[in-house]
Coordinates of C-alpha atoms and ligand atoms in Angstrom, one line a residue:
M10 CA 24.0 -37.2 0.9
K11 CA 21.6 -40.1 2.4
K12 CA 20.4 -41.0 -0.7
I13 CA 23.9 -41.5 -2.2
V14 CA 24.8 -43.7 0.6
L15 CA 21.9 -45.5 -0.2
A16 CA 22.2 -45.6 -3.7
L17 CA 25.7 -46.8 -3.0
S18 CA 24.9 -49.5 -0.7
V19 CA 22.4 -51.0 -2.9
C20 CA 25.7 -52.8 -4.6
C21 CA 26.5 -53.9 -1.1
I22 CA 25.4 -57.1 0.2
A23 CA 25.1 -57.9 4.2
L24 CA 28.1 -60.0 5.6
V25 CA 28.2 -60.8 8.9
A26 CA 32.0 -62.3 9.0
H27 CA 34.8 -63.0 6.3
A28 CA 35.3 -66.3 5.9
E29 CA 38.3 -68.1 4.8
F30 CA 36.7 -69.9 1.3
P31 CA 35.6 -73.0 1.0
E32 CA 35.4 -74.3 -2.4
T33 CA 32.1 -73.4 -3.7
D34 CA 29.5 -73.8 -6.3
Y35 CA 30.2 -70.3 -7.3
A36 CA 34.0 -71.0 -8.4
Q37 CA 34.6 -74.2 -10.1
V38 CA 37.2 -76.1 -11.8
S39 CA 36.8 -78.7 -14.4
P40 CA 37.5 -82.5 -13.2
D41 CA 40.4 -82.5 -15.1
G42 CA 41.7 -79.1 -13.8
K43 CA 41.7 -77.4 -17.3
V44 CA 39.0 -74.7 -17.0
A45 CA 38.0 -72.5 -14.4
V46 CA 35.0 -70.3 -13.8
A47 CA 34.2 -67.9 -11.0
S48 CA 30.4 -66.4 -11.2
V49 CA 27.9 -64.9 -8.4
N50 CA 25.8 -67.3 -9.3
P51 CA 26.0 -71.3 -9.1
E52 CA 23.4 -71.6 -11.5
A53 CA 25.6 -69.8 -14.1
T54 CA 28.8 -71.3 -13.1
R55 CA 27.1 -75.1 -13.4
I56 CA 25.9 -74.2 -16.9
A57 CA 29.4 -73.3 -17.8
M58 CA 30.8 -76.5 -17.0
E59 CA 28.5 -78.0 -18.9
V60 CA 29.6 -76.2 -21.6
V61 CA 33.2 -77.3 -20.8
K62 CA 32.3 -80.7 -20.8
R63 CA 31.2 -80.3 -24.3
G64 CA 34.6 -79.0 -25.4
G65 CA 34.1 -75.8 -24.5
N66 CA 37.4 -73.4 -23.4
A67 CA 37.3 -70.4 -21.0
V68 CA 36.1 -68.4 -23.6
D69 CA 33.1 -70.3 -24.4
A70 CA 32.2 -70.8 -20.7
A71 CA 32.7 -67.1 -19.9
I72 CA 30.1 -66.3 -22.2
S73 CA 27.9 -69.2 -21.4
V74 CA 27.8 -67.9 -18.1
A75 CA 26.9 -64.3 -19.3
F76 CA 24.0 -65.3 -20.9
A77 CA 22.6 -67.3 -18.1
L78 CA 23.4 -64.7 -15.4
G79 CA 20.8 -62.5 -17.9
V80 CA 18.4 -65.4 -16.6
V81 CA 19.1 -66.0 -13.0
D82 CA 20.6 -62.6 -12.2
G83 CA 18.8 -60.2 -14.5
H84 CA 18.7 -57.3 -12.2
N85 CA 22.3 -57.0 -12.3
S86 CA 23.1 -57.7 -15.8
G87 CA 21.8 -59.3 -19.1
I88 CA 21.5 -58.8 -23.0
G89 CA 19.7 -55.5 -22.3
G90 CA 22.7 -53.9 -20.9
G91 CA 26.7 -53.4 -21.7
C92 CA 30.1 -54.9 -20.9
F93 CA 33.9 -54.6 -20.9
I94 CA 35.7 -57.5 -21.9
L95 CA 39.3 -57.8 -21.2
V96 CA 40.6 -61.2 -22.7
R97 CA 44.1 -62.8 -23.1
L98 CA 43.7 -65.1 -26.0
A99 CA 45.6 -68.7 -26.2
D100 CA 47.8 -67.0 -29.0
G101 CA 49.1 -64.6 -26.9
R102 CA 47.0 -61.4 -28.0
I103 CA 45.5 -59.4 -25.5
L104 CA 41.9 -57.6 -26.4
A105 CA 39.8 -55.2 -25.1
L106 CA 36.3 -55.4 -26.1
D107 CA 34.1 -52.5 -25.3
G108 CA 30.5 -53.4 -25.4
R109 CA 29.2 -50.4 -23.4
E110 CA 25.9 -48.7 -23.9
M111 CA 25.9 -45.8 -26.5
A112 CA 23.6 -42.6 -26.4
P113 CA 21.0 -42.9 -29.1
A114 CA 21.2 -40.4 -32.2
A115 CA 18.8 -38.2 -30.8
A116 CA 20.4 -37.6 -27.3
T117 CA 21.1 -34.2 -26.3
R118 CA 23.3 -32.9 -23.7
D119 CA 20.2 -31.3 -21.6
M120 CA 17.7 -34.0 -22.3
Y121 CA 17.6 -35.0 -18.3
I122 CA 17.3 -30.7 -17.2
V123 CA 13.7 -30.0 -16.3
N124 CA 13.1 -26.4 -15.2
G125 CA 17.2 -25.7 -15.1
K126 CA 18.0 -28.9 -12.9
A127 CA 19.0 -32.3 -13.6
D128 CA 16.0 -34.8 -12.9
P129 CA 17.5 -38.0 -11.6
E130 CA 14.2 -39.6 -12.3
L131 CA 14.6 -39.5 -16.1
S132 CA 17.6 -40.7 -16.4
R133 CA 17.3 -43.8 -14.1
T134 CA 13.6 -45.4 -15.0
G135 CA 11.8 -45.5 -18.1
A136 CA 12.1 -44.9 -22.0
L137 CA 14.7 -42.1 -21.5
A138 CA 17.0 -43.8 -19.3
V139 CA 18.1 -46.5 -21.7
G140 CA 21.4 -46.6 -23.8
I141 CA 21.8 -48.8 -27.0
P142 CA 22.8 -52.5 -25.5
G143 CA 26.3 -53.6 -26.2
S144 CA 26.8 -57.0 -24.8
V145 CA 25.2 -59.1 -27.7
A146 CA 27.6 -57.5 -30.0
A147 CA 30.3 -57.9 -27.6
L148 CA 29.8 -61.4 -26.6
D149 CA 29.2 -62.4 -30.2
K150 CA 32.9 -60.8 -31.1
L151 CA 34.4 -62.4 -28.4
Q152 CA 33.2 -66.0 -29.2
K153 CA 34.6 -65.5 -32.6
L154 CA 37.8 -64.7 -31.5
G155 CA 38.8 -67.1 -28.9
G156 CA 35.3 -69.9 -28.6
K157 CA 36.0 -73.5 -29.5
L158 CA 32.0 -74.2 -29.7
T159 CA 29.3 -71.6 -31.6
F160 CA 27.5 -68.7 -30.2
R161 CA 24.2 -71.4 -30.3
D162 CA 26.1 -73.7 -28.0
V163 CA 27.0 -71.1 -25.3
I164 CA 23.3 -69.3 -25.4
L165 CA 20.8 -72.5 -25.7
P166 CA 21.9 -73.5 -22.1
A167 CA 20.6 -70.3 -20.8
A168 CA 17.5 -70.3 -22.9
D169 CA 16.7 -73.7 -21.4
L170 CA 17.1 -72.6 -18.1
A171 CA 14.7 -69.6 -18.9
E172 CA 12.2 -71.8 -20.4
K173 CA 12.5 -74.2 -17.4
G174 CA 12.5 -71.5 -14.7
F175 CA 14.4 -71.4 -11.3
P176 CA 13.4 -70.8 -7.5
I177 CA 14.0 -67.3 -6.8
S178 CA 16.6 -66.9 -4.1
P179 CA 16.1 -64.7 -0.8
A180 CA 18.4 -62.3 -2.3
L181 CA 16.6 -61.4 -5.7
A182 CA 13.3 -61.9 -3.9
E183 CA 14.7 -58.9 -1.8
R184 CA 15.6 -57.0 -4.8
I185 CA 12.7 -57.8 -6.8
A186 CA 10.6 -56.5 -3.7
A187 CA 12.7 -53.4 -3.3
T188 CA 11.8 -52.4 -6.9
A189 CA 8.3 -53.6 -7.1
D190 CA 6.8 -50.0 -7.2
N191 CA 9.1 -49.0 -10.4
L192 CA 8.8 -52.6 -12.1
A193 CA 4.7 -52.2 -11.9
K194 CA 4.8 -49.0 -14.1
F195 CA 6.1 -51.4 -16.7
P196 CA 3.5 -54.1 -17.7
A197 CA 5.9 -56.7 -19.3
S198 CA 8.3 -56.0 -16.6
A199 CA 5.5 -56.7 -14.1
A200 CA 4.1 -59.6 -15.8
I201 CA 8.0 -61.3 -14.8
Y202 CA 8.6 -60.1 -11.6
L203 CA 5.3 -59.4 -9.7
D204 CA 2.0 -61.6 -9.5
K205 CA -1.5 -60.9 -10.6
N206 CA -1.8 -58.2 -7.8
N207 CA 1.3 -56.6 -8.6
Q208 CA 2.9 -58.3 -5.6
P209 CA 6.6 -59.2 -5.5
L210 CA 7.2 -62.8 -6.5
P211 CA 8.2 -64.3 -3.1
A212 CA 11.7 -66.5 -2.5
F213 CA 11.5 -69.9 -3.4
S214 CA 8.9 -69.6 -6.2
I215 CA 9.8 -70.4 -9.7
L216 CA 10.7 -67.8 -12.3
Q217 CA 9.9 -68.8 -15.6
Q218 CA 10.9 -66.0 -18.5
K219 CA 9.5 -67.7 -21.8
D220 CA 9.8 -64.6 -23.8
L221 CA 13.5 -64.4 -22.6
A222 CA 14.0 -68.0 -23.7
A223 CA 12.4 -67.0 -26.9
T224 CA 14.7 -63.9 -27.7
Y225 CA 17.7 -66.1 -26.7
R226 CA 16.7 -68.7 -28.9
A227 CA 16.3 -66.4 -31.7
I228 CA 19.7 -65.0 -31.3
A229 CA 21.4 -68.2 -31.3
K230 CA 19.5 -69.0 -34.2
Q231 CA 19.9 -65.5 -36.3
G232 CA 22.9 -64.2 -34.2
P233 CA 23.2 -60.7 -33.2
R234 CA 21.4 -59.5 -36.4
Y235 CA 18.1 -60.3 -34.8
F236 CA 19.2 -58.3 -31.8
Y237 CA 20.3 -55.2 -33.8
H238 CA 18.7 -55.3 -37.1
G239 CA 15.6 -57.7 -36.8
D240 CA 12.7 -58.1 -34.7
F241 CA 14.0 -56.9 -31.4
A242 CA 15.5 -53.6 -32.5
K243 CA 12.0 -53.0 -34.6
K244 CA 9.9 -53.8 -31.5
T245 CA 11.9 -51.7 -29.1
G246 CA 11.8 -48.8 -31.4
R247 CA 8.0 -48.9 -31.7
W248 CA 7.7 -49.2 -28.0
M249 CA 10.0 -45.9 -27.7
A250 CA 8.0 -44.1 -29.8
A251 CA 5.0 -44.7 -28.3
N252 CA 6.5 -44.2 -24.5
G253 CA 8.2 -41.0 -24.7
G254 CA 11.6 -42.6 -25.6
V255 CA 14.1 -41.4 -28.5
I256 CA 15.7 -44.8 -29.4
T257 CA 14.8 -45.8 -32.9
D258 CA 15.3 -49.2 -34.7
K259 CA 18.5 -47.3 -36.6
D260 CA 20.1 -46.5 -33.4
F261 CA 20.3 -50.3 -33.2
A262 CA 21.5 -50.7 -36.5
S263 CA 24.2 -48.4 -35.9
Y264 CA 25.5 -49.7 -32.4
Q265 CA 29.3 -50.5 -32.9
M266 CA 31.3 -53.0 -30.7
K267 CA 34.6 -51.3 -30.4
M268 CA 38.2 -52.8 -29.9
R269 CA 40.1 -50.6 -27.3
K270 CA 43.6 -50.3 -26.3
P271 CA 44.2 -51.6 -22.9
I272 CA 45.7 -49.7 -20.2
V273 CA 49.0 -51.1 -19.2
S274 CA 51.1 -50.5 -15.8
E275 CA 53.3 -52.2 -13.4
F276 CA 52.9 -53.1 -9.8
A277 CA 55.0 -54.8 -7.3
G278 CA 56.8 -56.9 -10.3
Y279 CA 53.5 -57.7 -12.0
T280 CA 52.2 -56.0 -15.4
L281 CA 48.5 -54.8 -15.3
Y282 CA 46.1 -54.6 -18.1
G283 CA 43.2 -52.7 -17.3
F284 CA 40.2 -51.4 -19.3
P285 CA 40.5 -48.1 -21.0
P286 CA 38.0 -45.4 -21.6
P287 CA 35.0 -45.1 -21.4
S288 CA 35.6 -47.1 -18.6
S289 CA 37.8 -45.2 -15.6
G290 CA 38.6 -48.4 -14.3
G291 CA 42.1 -49.2 -16.0
V292 CA 42.9 -45.6 -15.4
H293 CA 42.3 -45.2 -11.8
V294 CA 43.2 -48.6 -10.8
A295 CA 46.5 -47.8 -12.1
Q296 CA 46.9 -44.4 -10.9
I297 CA 45.8 -45.6 -7.3
L298 CA 48.4 -48.1 -7.1
N299 CA 51.3 -46.0 -8.5
I300 CA 50.4 -43.7 -5.9
L301 CA 50.7 -46.2 -3.3
E302 CA 53.7 -47.8 -4.3
Q303 CA 55.7 -44.3 -3.9
F304 CA 55.6 -45.2 -0.2
D305 CA 57.2 -48.1 1.8
L306 CA 53.9 -50.2 2.0
D307 CA 55.6 -52.4 4.1
T308 CA 56.7 -50.4 7.2
L309 CA 53.1 -48.9 7.4
A310 CA 50.8 -49.7 10.5
P311 CA 47.5 -50.9 9.5
A312 CA 45.8 -47.8 10.2
E313 CA 48.5 -45.7 7.8
R314 CA 47.9 -48.2 5.3
Y315 CA 44.1 -47.6 5.1
H316 CA 44.7 -43.9 5.6
L317 CA 47.3 -43.9 2.2
I318 CA 44.9 -46.0 0.2
A319 CA 42.0 -43.7 1.1
E320 CA 43.9 -40.8 0.2
A321 CA 45.1 -42.3 -3.1
M322 CA 41.7 -42.9 -3.9
K323 CA 40.3 -39.5 -3.4
F324 CA 43.1 -37.9 -5.5
A325 CA 42.3 -40.4 -8.3
F326 CA 38.3 -39.9 -8.0
A327 CA 38.8 -36.2 -7.9
D328 CA 40.6 -36.5 -11.3
R329 CA 37.8 -38.9 -12.4
A330 CA 35.2 -36.1 -12.0
H331 CA 37.3 -33.5 -14.1
W332 CA 39.1 -35.6 -16.8
L333 CA 37.2 -38.8 -17.5
G334 CA 34.7 -39.2 -20.4
D335 CA 34.5 -41.5 -23.6
S336 CA 37.7 -41.0 -25.3
D337 CA 35.9 -40.8 -28.7
F338 CA 34.6 -37.4 -27.8
T339 CA 37.0 -35.9 -25.1
K340 CA 40.6 -35.9 -24.7
V341 CA 41.8 -38.4 -21.9
P342 CA 44.7 -37.7 -20.5
L343 CA 46.2 -41.4 -20.1
S344 CA 49.4 -39.8 -18.4
L345 CA 46.8 -39.8 -15.5
A346 CA 48.2 -43.6 -15.1
D347 CA 52.0 -42.5 -15.7
K348 CA 54.0 -43.2 -12.5
R349 CA 55.8 -39.4 -12.6
Y350 CA 52.0 -37.9 -12.3
A351 CA 51.6 -40.3 -9.3
Q352 CA 54.9 -39.0 -7.6
T353 CA 53.3 -35.5 -8.1
I354 CA 50.1 -36.7 -6.1
A355 CA 52.5 -38.9 -3.4
K356 CA 54.1 -35.5 -2.4
K357 CA 50.8 -33.9 -1.3
I358 CA 49.8 -36.8 0.9
S359 CA 50.5 -36.9 4.5
L360 CA 50.6 -39.8 6.4
E361 CA 49.2 -38.0 9.7
K362 CA 46.1 -35.9 8.3
T363 CA 43.7 -36.2 5.7
T364 CA 43.9 -33.8 2.8
A365 CA 41.1 -31.0 2.6
D366 CA 40.2 -29.6 -0.4
I367 CA 41.4 -31.7 -3.1
A368 CA 40.7 -30.3 -6.6
H369 CA 41.9 -32.2 -9.7
G370 CA 45.3 -32.4 -10.7
N371 CA 46.9 -31.6 -14.3
P372 CA 48.8 -34.3 -15.5
D373 CA 51.2 -33.4 -18.0
V374 CA 49.5 -34.5 -21.4
D375 CA 52.6 -34.1 -23.4
I376 CA 53.7 -37.4 -21.7
Q377 CA 50.7 -39.3 -23.0
H378 CA 52.7 -41.2 -25.6
L379 CA 54.7 -42.9 -22.8
M380 CA 51.7 -44.9 -21.9
N381 CA 51.6 -46.6 -25.4
K382 CA 54.5 -48.6 -24.4
H383 CA 52.9 -50.6 -22.1
T384 CA 43.1 -52.5 -17.9
T385 CA 28.9 -59.1 -11.9
H386 CA 32.2 -60.0 -12.8
I387 CA 32.8 -63.0 -14.8
A388 CA 36.3 -64.6 -14.4
A389 CA 37.3 -67.7 -16.5
A390 CA 40.7 -69.3 -17.3
D391 CA 42.1 -72.5 -19.1
M392 CA 45.4 -74.0 -19.4
E393 CA 45.4 -73.5 -22.9
G394 CA 46.3 -69.9 -22.0
N395 CA 42.8 -68.3 -22.3
W396 CA 42.0 -65.7 -19.7
V397 CA 38.9 -63.9 -19.8
A398 CA 37.7 -60.9 -17.7
I399 CA 34.0 -59.5 -18.2
T400 CA 32.3 -57.0 -16.2
S401 CA 28.6 -56.5 -17.3
T402 CA 26.1 -54.4 -16.1
V403 CA 22.5 -53.1 -16.7
N404 CA 23.5 -50.2 -14.2
T405 CA 21.4 -49.9 -11.3
S406 CA 19.0 -52.8 -10.0
F407 CA 16.7 -53.9 -13.3
G408 CA 18.0 -51.0 -14.9
S409 CA 15.6 -48.5 -16.4
K410 CA 13.0 -51.1 -15.1
V411 CA 11.9 -51.4 -18.9
V412 CA 11.0 -54.7 -20.6
I413 CA 9.7 -54.3 -24.2
P414 CA 6.6 -56.5 -24.3
G415 CA 7.5 -59.8 -26.0
T416 CA 11.3 -59.7 -25.4
G417 CA 11.8 -60.6 -21.6
V418 CA 14.5 -58.4 -21.5
V419 CA 15.5 -55.6 -19.1
L420 CA 16.8 -52.5 -20.4
N421 CA 19.7 -50.9 -18.7
N422 CA 19.6 -47.2 -17.3
Q423 CA 23.2 -46.8 -17.9
M424 CA 22.3 -43.1 -19.5
D425 CA 22.5 -42.2 -15.6
D426 CA 26.3 -42.8 -16.0
F427 CA 26.5 -39.5 -17.9
S428 CA 27.0 -36.3 -16.1
A429 CA 23.3 -34.6 -16.4
Q430 CA 24.5 -31.6 -15.7
V431 CA 28.3 -30.6 -14.5
G432 CA 27.8 -30.9 -10.3
A433 CA 24.9 -33.1 -10.6
A434 CA 25.6 -36.4 -8.8
N435 CA 24.3 -39.8 -10.4
A436 CA 23.2 -42.8 -8.7
F437 CA 26.4 -43.1 -7.1
G438 CA 27.0 -40.1 -6.1
L439 CA 29.3 -39.3 -8.7
V440 CA 30.0 -36.0 -10.4
G441 CA 31.3 -35.2 -13.8
S442 CA 32.5 -32.7 -16.4
D443 CA 31.8 -31.8 -19.8
A444 CA 33.8 -34.7 -20.4
N445 CA 31.0 -36.9 -19.5
A446 CA 28.3 -34.8 -20.8
V447 CA 25.8 -36.3 -22.7
A448 CA 25.8 -36.4 -26.4
A449 CA 24.7 -38.6 -29.4
K450 CA 26.2 -41.9 -30.0
K451 CA 28.6 -41.0 -27.1
R452 CA 29.1 -43.9 -24.2
P453 CA 28.7 -43.2 -20.4
L454 CA 31.6 -43.2 -18.0
S455 CA 31.8 -46.3 -16.3
S456 CA 34.0 -47.6 -13.4
M457 CA 34.0 -51.2 -14.2
S458 CA 37.5 -52.9 -14.1
P459 CA 38.1 -56.0 -15.6
T460 CA 42.0 -56.6 -15.1
L461 CA 44.4 -59.3 -16.2
V462 CA 47.5 -59.7 -14.4
F463 CA 51.0 -61.1 -15.9
K464 CA 54.1 -62.1 -14.2
N465 CA 57.3 -62.3 -16.9
N466 CA 54.4 -62.0 -19.8
E467 CA 52.3 -65.0 -18.5
P468 CA 49.0 -64.6 -17.5
V469 CA 48.6 -65.3 -13.5
M470 CA 45.5 -63.7 -12.6
T471 CA 41.8 -62.1 -14.0
L472 CA 39.8 -60.3 -11.9
G473 CA 37.0 -57.6 -11.4
A474 CA 34.2 -56.7 -9.5
A475 CA 30.7 -55.4 -9.2
G476 CA 29.3 -52.2 -7.0
G477 CA 29.5 -49.1 -8.8
P478 CA 32.5 -46.6 -8.2
T479 CA 33.5 -49.3 -5.3
I480 CA 34.7 -51.5 -8.3
I481 CA 37.8 -49.8 -8.5
S482 CA 38.7 -49.6 -5.0
Q483 CA 37.7 -53.4 -4.8
V484 CA 40.2 -54.2 -7.7
V485 CA 42.8 -52.1 -6.1
Q486 CA 42.6 -53.7 -2.8
T487 CA 42.8 -57.2 -4.1
L488 CA 45.5 -56.1 -6.0
L489 CA 47.8 -54.7 -3.2
Y490 CA 47.1 -57.2 -0.8
S491 CA 47.8 -60.2 -3.4
L492 CA 50.4 -58.9 -5.4
N493 CA 52.4 -56.4 -3.0
D494 CA 51.6 -58.5 0.2
S495 CA 51.8 -62.1 -1.6
M496 CA 48.4 -63.0 0.2
P497 CA 46.5 -65.9 -1.6
V498 CA 43.6 -64.1 -3.7
E499 CA 40.8 -65.3 -1.6
K500 CA 42.7 -63.8 1.3
A501 CA 43.1 -60.7 -0.2
M502 CA 39.4 -60.7 -1.1
A503 CA 38.3 -61.2 2.5
Q504 CA 40.4 -58.0 4.1
A505 CA 37.9 -55.6 5.3
R506 CA 37.3 -52.9 2.4
I507 CA 37.5 -49.2 2.1
H508 CA 36.2 -47.0 -0.3
Q509 CA 36.7 -43.1 -0.6
Q510 CA 35.4 -41.6 -3.6
W511 CA 36.1 -37.6 -3.4
N512 CA 32.6 -36.7 -3.6
P513 CA 30.8 -37.4 -0.9
N514 CA 33.9 -36.6 1.3
V515 CA 33.1 -39.9 3.3
L516 CA 35.5 -42.9 3.8
F517 CA 33.2 -46.0 3.6
V518 CA 34.3 -48.9 5.7
E519 CA 33.5 -52.3 6.6
A520 CA 32.4 -53.3 9.6
A521 CA 34.7 -56.0 9.7
M522 CA 37.8 -53.4 10.1
P523 CA 38.6 -53.6 13.6
V524 CA 37.4 -50.5 15.8
E525 CA 40.9 -49.6 17.2
I526 CA 41.8 -49.0 13.2
Q527 CA 38.6 -47.3 12.6
Q528 CA 39.3 -44.8 15.5
A529 CA 42.4 -44.1 14.4
L530 CA 41.3 -43.0 10.7
Q531 CA 39.0 -40.7 12.8
K532 CA 42.0 -39.1 14.5
K533 CA 43.6 -38.8 11.2
G534 CA 40.4 -36.3 10.0
H535 CA 38.2 -39.2 8.1
D536 CA 34.6 -38.9 8.6
L537 CA 33.8 -42.5 8.4
K538 CA 30.6 -44.4 7.4
I539 CA 30.5 -48.0 8.2
W540 CA 29.1 -50.3 5.8
P541 CA 27.8 -54.0 6.5
S542 CA 29.7 -55.2 3.4
M543 CA 31.1 -53.8 0.3
G544 CA 31.3 -55.1 -3.5
A545 CA 31.1 -58.2 -5.3
S546 CA 34.4 -59.7 -6.7
Q547 CA 35.6 -62.3 -8.9
A548 CA 38.9 -63.8 -9.5
I549 CA 41.1 -66.5 -10.9
Q550 CA 44.9 -67.2 -10.0
L551 CA 47.2 -69.1 -11.5
R552 CA 49.1 -71.0 -8.0
D553 CA 51.5 -73.6 -8.1
G554 CA 50.5 -74.3 -11.7
K555 CA 47.0 -74.8 -10.9
L556 CA 44.1 -72.5 -11.5
V557 CA 42.1 -71.3 -8.3
P558 CA 39.0 -69.5 -8.9
V559 CA 37.4 -67.6 -6.1
A560 CA 33.8 -66.0 -6.0
E561 CA 32.9 -63.3 -3.7
P562 CA 32.3 -64.3 -0.2
R563 CA 30.0 -61.8 0.8
V564 CA 27.8 -62.8 -1.7
I565 CA 28.0 -66.6 -1.1
L566 CA 27.1 -65.7 2.7
Q567 CA 24.0 -63.7 2.2
N568 CA 22.3 -66.1 -0.8
Ligands
LIG16 O1 29.5 -48.8 -15.1 C1 29.4 -48.1 -14.1 O2 30.4 -47.9 -13.5 C2 27.8 -48.6 -13.6 N1 27.2 -48.4 -14.2 C3 28.0 -50.0 -12.7 C4 26.9 -50.1 -12.0 C5 27.1 -51.0 -10.8 O3 28.1 -51.6 -10.6 C6 25.9 -51.6 -10.0 N2 26.6 -52.3 -8.9 N3 26.1 -52.2 -7.7

């Protein structure tokens, strides 16, 4: 339990108080008011604004942020990882681009089992932890679908930044220090983040990444071919063979970005588009909101409301553990997101007392077709009608900790998002069933929840979050407060957050929650665990005809 809390809180950033949002360097609108961007890093947002100045739209801006974050925020996301992209293009199309990592062809169900037990070290650190990265393929596809500039135009500013270097922030320095022992195991990783004595680079020293710059330049010149069919794939295959990995250059060549069908649902008079499997985000954001709307939300006392949200989350995460996985490999009942299924769950919820012993439910799979009528987060939008939501990750801090020599690219440890063994928890304490078992070419289940919101068929909000399974909870709460309670999105994001993921059966609560509400929740039977702060959300809202970008105040306060 202690370890799980620790792993979950890795995603959480210390917060002293929830301030109202100042206009920040993290969330900016172009001087003409036509393009808005929100990211977790001011350098990345600045690069996006440069790209806009050169004629780029929201799509170009978002892609340039993704590449820039790989430079300044490489412990969280980058081209060695994967992403989900939800985009509403100016022509009205709404598309879900799946750039999730894929397991290598040699992956097997029991590859992480040692002496009958899942060994978390194998799926989290080193060669076997790595899935085939999908971000380059998905970003390239996005560029072709809706960008005004070229792929080259949106990569090169980040390459220049990698070359020139930037001062390490105190937050990044802390992450490097916390991971230094594992980074030291891989010489190319140590060469970037540690000094000659294997000591972590301190805050405010300059981090230059010449290899990463060269990799970016090669992709800018040759396109994704360089990554999936060229030198990058070959170098990686060779390193893996020599270091106990199973990934080959052929795995890179056979990587496929997939177009998915978004999860569509209705809440408080708005239409939500969420990301479908292999993410669990779209399904469970819709499911939780569907459960909440079965109650008269406006008359509930604050503690009752938090209780209800926690109960709805618990039921949803119980279903996640049983039903969810890559839908190309397992049948995922999308009727989990059906309103009629939510009614059956709502009947089991008492407003007085927390429900003990929740098992997964049995959504009626026959009503699946009903859904067909109708899922570091980067938010970008422009007045031409392009709305972008990209959630991108290398999974836990610095992913697998592996950098293939000569590339500068931090490789993910997304294989840990598979269920290594039924009942064995991953880094976030999540358990899973056969639906999320490891298999060749399968994609590990995710909680990433890029979301687009529409009113009368017009886009009004793009949002998403970072923070493992708390992503789902953050997105739900932002939507609840902004859509049902009509709060401006910055106020919605500033509310004290909670998270309940069924396993462990604990209610995580931000310290900013008033003590009397905490006590009322305890009285209802919740086992409370207080966190200083939870998550990192980004959003853009259309308000009075203007784009309002908002970056996570919890991150800003910490940097
Ligand atoms: O896809 C997922 O759900 C996770 N790999 C996301 C990891 C994450 O958000 C890390 N943040 N703390």
